[in-house]
C-alpha cells in the first residue's frame, strides 16, 4: 500500500518536490523518485510485503527498460510468481511489486484479468515511450489524472496531491458539484475539479506521444451475469463458505501483523470467525448517555473474546469528536458525508502499531443487507401503479402542507421522473432532489447544470434484487464507501483490506441466484459461518454509525463547521444534509479558493 504520482511527456521541473510530500502519509516507510528529461515517477512506500530494500519503488526491470510505481496489493502474487518462474524468470525479493512488474512485462494488458487484489499502477516503457496505467476491478485503489494541452499526463493517488503540482487550473466542475448535492458523493470518473478525472474502476489507460486511450479490462464485478436456477441449499452454503475462506486467506497474506475493524455487525464478525485466531480487533463506542443507541462496544468485545482476539476499544466523547474533526476534514480528498468512522478507527489501529487491517465493508452489497433491497423494488412498483397520475401526485406532495419536508420532496421527485428502478434507488439514496439542487446553486450564484444521476442502468432482464445489488455496487460502494475508506485509512498510514470486496469472490457468489444469495437477513452469510453464536446472530442489526444527529442538533455543537447560505424552505433537519453542505463549503474554500455565500440559512 503506497502513494504514487507521475508526470509524462513534459519536463518534470519541481513536480516530485511539490507532489511527493502530499503523499507522505500514504507511505511513511520509504520514498523514491525516478526522472528523465520528460518523465517523472514518484512513490511513497508503506512496507507490507518484502520489508527489505528490494521492495523499493519506482522499481526498474533488470534491463532498465521498464519502470513501475504501484499502489495496492496483489494477493495471488505467490501463484503468479510460480508461473513466471516456470517461464524462466528469477526474482531478487519476495514482494508482489517485483512479481507485478515481471507479469506486466511478460503479458502486458492481457495479464490484468489474472490479478487478484487492489491496485493502481503506472508502468513506463522507456524504449517505446509509452505508459500503461490500470485500476482494480472494484476501484478500491484510486488514481486521478489530468491531461494538459500538450498531451502531457499527470496522475496521483489523491486529488489533493495532483493539485499540489500547480499544473492544473483550480476550476470547479459544475456538473460534478450538482451530482454531489444529489447523491452525497462525486460519481466517477468526474471530480469537483474541471479537467481532472478518475481512471474508471476496472480500466487501463494507454499513453503514447500525448495520446491517451481508456480500455475496459473486463466486465465490472457487479455486472457478472447472476445465476437464475435455484441451488440445493446445502450446496449453496458450502459454495459460499469455500469462496469466503479463500478470500479471507488471500487477504491475510502479509509480512506484518493484520488487524480487524470489528463492529457489532455480521460482516466483520464473519471475517473474525474465518480468520486465524489471535487477531487484534478495534471497535468504537460512545461515552455520552444520549449516544447509547450507537454504542457497539459491548457486543463487539464479547464476540472478540469468543474468537480469541486481542481487543482494543475506543470510547469517543463529543468533545473528542470535536477535537479530531479538523484532522479528519483536512484528509478528505473530496467532500463526502461519510468516512469519519473509518478515520477514527484507523487512528486507533495505527496508534496500536498496526499497518494493515481488515474491514467488513462490502458485505451488505454482497449479501443483501441494506434496507434498499426491500424498499427500492417496492417504491418502483408503487410508481408504476400510479401511471399517468404520478405527475399530479408529485405536484400535490411538493406544494401541499408540509411539502418542504425532505421525504415528501424525494417522493415528489420520484413521481416526476419516468418509472424506473434507478429513479426509485435515487429516491432512497439521494441527498437533495433536482429542484433543491437547482435552488442551492442559484442561492450560491452558480450555474445550474443537471446532475449526473444515471451512471448506467442495471440489465433489465435481471431480478429486482440483482438490479439493486448492481446499483449499490456501482454507486454507493464505488463512489462513496471505497473512496472514503481509502482516504481515511491512508491518512493514518494504514492499509485497509476488504475481503468482501473481491472480484473473484463476487463472481463465484454471483452464480447463486438472488433469492438465495440476497435473502433477507443475509441468510446465506449466516449459514456459511455457523461458528457465530446465536446470541450474536439474534441481535438487531446495528450498523457502524456515529451520532451526528445528536452532535449537530446540540446548540453548543462540538462540530465546529459553518453552514453556507441556503434557499428558503430547504429542509435541513436530517444531519446528513447539513453535514454535506458544511464539508462541501470547507472543501471548496480550502482547495479551490471558492467562497460560498454566507448569511441566514432557511431550513424548516
JSON list of N, CA and C in Angstrom, two decimals, residues 85-111:
[
{"chain": "A", "resi": 85, "resn": "UNK", "atom": "N", "xyz": [8.23, -18.14, -12.80]},
{"chain": "A", "resi": 85, "resn": "UNK", "atom": "CA", "xyz": [9.44, -18.95, -12.61]},
{"chain": "A", "resi": 85, "resn": "UNK", "atom": "C", "xyz": [9.46, -20.13, -13.56]},
{"chain": "A", "resi": 86, "resn": "UNK", "atom": "N", "xyz": [8.30, -20.68, -13.85]},
{"chain": "A", "resi": 86, "resn": "UNK", "atom": "CA", "xyz": [8.23, -21.79, -14.82]},
{"chain": "A", "resi": 86, "resn": "UNK", "atom": "C", "xyz": [8.62, -21.34, -16.22]},
{"chain": "A", "resi": 87, "resn": "UNK", "atom": "N", "xyz": [8.51, -20.04, -16.47]},
{"chain": "A", "resi": 87, "resn": "UNK", "atom": "CA", "xyz": [8.90, -19.47, -17.75]},
{"chain": "A", "resi": 87, "resn": "UNK", "atom": "C", "xyz": [10.36, -19.01, -17.75]},
{"chain": "A", "resi": 88, "resn": "UNK", "atom": "N", "xyz": [11.05, -19.22, -16.62]},
{"chain": "A", "resi": 88, "resn": "UNK", "atom": "CA", "xyz": [12.45, -18.87, -16.55]},
{"chain": "A", "resi": 88, "resn": "UNK", "atom": "C", "xyz": [12.79, -17.59, -15.83]},
{"chain": "A", "resi": 89, "resn": "UNK", "atom": "N", "xyz": [11.79, -16.87, -15.30]},
{"chain": "A", "resi": 89, "resn": "UNK", "atom": "CA", "xyz": [12.07, -15.62, -14.60]},
{"chain": "A", "resi": 89, "resn": "UNK", "atom": "C", "xyz": [12.68, -15.92, -13.22]},
{"chain": "A", "resi": 90, "resn": "UNK", "atom": "N", "xyz": [13.58, -15.05, -12.79]},
{"chain": "A", "resi": 90, "resn": "UNK", "atom": "CA", "xyz": [14.19, -15.15, -11.47]},
{"chain": "A", "resi": 90, "resn": "UNK", "atom": "C", "xyz": [13.96, -13.85, -10.71]},
{"chain": "A", "resi": 91, "resn": "UNK", "atom": "N", "xyz": [13.77, -13.98, -9.39]},
{"chain": "A", "resi": 91, "resn": "UNK", "atom": "CA", "xyz": [13.39, -12.83, -8.58]},
{"chain": "A", "resi": 91, "resn": "UNK", "atom": "C", "xyz": [14.45, -12.55, -7.53]},
{"chain": "A", "resi": 92, "resn": "UNK", "atom": "N", "xyz": [14.60, -11.25, -7.22]},
{"chain": "A", "resi": 92, "resn": "UNK", "atom": "CA", "xyz": [15.54, -10.83, -6.19]},
{"chain": "A", "resi": 92, "resn": "UNK", "atom": "C", "xyz": [14.90, -10.81, -4.82]},
{"chain": "A", "resi": 93, "resn": "UNK", "atom": "N", "xyz": [13.63, -10.40, -4.74]},
{"chain": "A", "resi": 93, "resn": "UNK", "atom": "CA", "xyz": [12.95, -10.26, -3.46]},
{"chain": "A", "resi": 93, "resn": "UNK", "atom": "C", "xyz": [11.74, -11.15, -3.36]},
{"chain": "A", "resi": 94, "resn": "UNK", "atom": "N", "xyz": [10.93, -10.92, -2.30]},
{"chain": "A", "resi": 94, "resn": "UNK", "atom": "CA", "xyz": [9.78, -11.78, -2.04]},
{"chain": "A", "resi": 94, "resn": "UNK", "atom": "C", "xyz": [8.45, -11.04, -2.17]},
{"chain": "A", "resi": 95, "resn": "UNK", "atom": "N", "xyz": [8.47, -9.80, -2.63]},
{"chain": "A", "resi": 95, "resn": "UNK", "atom": "CA", "xyz": [7.27, -9.00, -2.64]},
{"chain": "A", "resi": 95, "resn": "UNK", "atom": "C", "xyz": [6.45, -9.10, -3.91]},
{"chain": "A", "resi": 96, "resn": "UNK", "atom": "N", "xyz": [5.27, -8.45, -3.87]},
{"chain": "A", "resi": 96, "resn": "UNK", "atom": "CA", "xyz": [4.36, -8.52, -5.01]},
{"chain": "A", "resi": 96, "resn": "UNK", "atom": "C", "xyz": [4.67, -7.49, -6.09]},
{"chain": "A", "resi": 97, "resn": "UNK", "atom": "N", "xyz": [5.40, -6.42, -5.75]},
{"chain": "A", "resi": 97, "resn": "UNK", "atom": "CA", "xyz": [5.72, -5.41, -6.76]},
{"chain": "A", "resi": 97, "resn": "UNK", "atom": "C", "xyz": [6.59, -5.99, -7.86]},
{"chain": "A", "resi": 98, "resn": "UNK", "atom": "N", "xyz": [7.61, -6.74, -7.47]},
{"chain": "A", "resi": 98, "resn": "UNK", "atom": "CA", "xyz": [8.50, -7.35, -8.45]},
{"chain": "A", "resi": 98, "resn": "UNK", "atom": "C", "xyz": [7.75, -8.35, -9.32]},
{"chain": "A", "resi": 99, "resn": "UNK", "atom": "N", "xyz": [6.81, -9.09, -8.71]},
{"chain": "A", "resi": 99, "resn": "UNK", "atom": "CA", "xyz": [6.00, -10.03, -9.48]},
{"chain": "A", "resi": 99, "resn": "UNK", "atom": "C", "xyz": [5.12, -9.27, -10.48]},
{"chain": "A", "resi": 100, "resn": "UNK", "atom": "N", "xyz": [4.50, -8.21, -10.02]},
{"chain": "A", "resi": 100, "resn": "UNK", "atom": "CA", "xyz": [3.65, -7.42, -10.92]},
{"chain": "A", "resi": 100, "resn": "UNK", "atom": "C", "xyz": [4.46, -6.86, -12.08]},
{"chain": "A", "resi": 101, "resn": "UNK", "atom": "N", "xyz": [5.65, -6.35, -11.81]},
{"chain": "A", "resi": 101, "resn": "UNK", "atom": "CA", "xyz": [6.50, -5.82, -12.87]},
{"chain": "A", "resi": 101, "resn": "UNK", "atom": "C", "xyz": [6.80, -6.89, -13.92]},
{"chain": "A", "resi": 102, "resn": "UNK", "atom": "N", "xyz": [7.24, -8.05, -13.48]},
{"chain": "A", "resi": 102, "resn": "UNK", "atom": "CA", "xyz": [7.57, -9.11, -14.44]},
{"chain": "A", "resi": 102, "resn": "UNK", "atom": "C", "xyz": [6.33, -9.65, -15.15]},
{"chain": "A", "resi": 103, "resn": "UNK", "atom": "N", "xyz": [5.21, -9.68, -14.45]},
{"chain": "A", "resi": 103, "resn": "UNK", "atom": "CA", "xyz": [3.97, -10.16, -15.05]},
{"chain": "A", "resi": 103, "resn": "UNK", "atom": "C", "xyz": [3.54, -9.22, -16.19]},
{"chain": "A", "resi": 104, "resn": "UNK", "atom": "N", "xyz": [3.62, -7.92, -15.94]},
{"chain": "A", "resi": 104, "resn": "UNK", "atom": "CA", "xyz": [3.23, -6.96, -16.97]},
{"chain": "A", "resi": 104, "resn": "UNK", "atom": "C", "xyz": [4.18, -6.97, -18.15]},
{"chain": "A", "resi": 105, "resn": "UNK", "atom": "N", "xyz": [5.46, -7.16, -17.88]},
{"chain": "A", "resi": 105, "resn": "UNK", "atom": "CA", "xyz": [6.42, -7.26, -18.98]},
{"chain": "A", "resi": 105, "resn": "UNK", "atom": "C", "xyz": [6.12, -8.49, -19.83]},
{"chain": "A", "resi": 106, "resn": "UNK", "atom": "N", "xyz": [5.75, -9.57, -19.17]},
{"chain": "A", "resi": 106, "resn": "UNK", "atom": "CA", "xyz": [5.51, -10.83, -19.89]},
{"chain": "A", "resi": 106, "resn": "UNK", "atom": "C", "xyz": [4.19, -10.82, -20.65]},
{"chain": "A", "resi": 107, "resn": "UNK", "atom": "N", "xyz": [3.14, -10.25, -20.06]},
{"chain": "A", "resi": 107, "resn": "UNK", "atom": "CA", "xyz": [1.80, -10.40, -20.63]},
{"chain": "A", "resi": 107, "resn": "UNK", "atom": "C", "xyz": [1.12, -9.08, -21.01]},
{"chain": "A", "resi": 108, "resn": "UNK", "atom": "N", "xyz": [1.64, -7.95, -20.52]},
{"chain": "A", "resi": 108, "resn": "UNK", "atom": "CA", "xyz": [1.03, -6.67, -20.86]},
{"chain": "A", "resi": 108, "resn": "UNK", "atom": "C", "xyz": [-0.40, -6.57, -20.35]},
{"chain": "A", "resi": 109, "resn": "UNK", "atom": "N", "xyz": [-1.23, -5.75, -20.99]},
{"chain": "A", "resi": 109, "resn": "UNK", "atom": "CA", "xyz": [-2.62, -5.58, -20.54]},
{"chain": "A", "resi": 109, "resn": "UNK", "atom": "C", "xyz": [-3.41, -6.88, -20.51]},
{"chain": "A", "resi": 110, "resn": "UNK", "atom": "N", "xyz": [-3.03, -7.85, -21.36]},
{"chain": "A", "resi": 110, "resn": "UNK", "atom": "CA", "xyz": [-3.75, -9.13, -21.38]},
{"chain": "A", "resi": 110, "resn": "UNK", "atom": "C", "xyz": [-3.62, -9.89, -20.07]},
{"chain": "A", "resi": 111, "resn": "UNK", "atom": "N", "xyz": [-2.61, -9.54, -19.25]},
{"chain": "A", "resi": 111, "resn": "UNK", "atom": "CA", "xyz": [-2.43, -10.22, -17.97]},
{"chain": "A", "resi": 111, "resn": "UNK", "atom": "C", "xyz": [-3.20, -9.63, -16.82]}
]
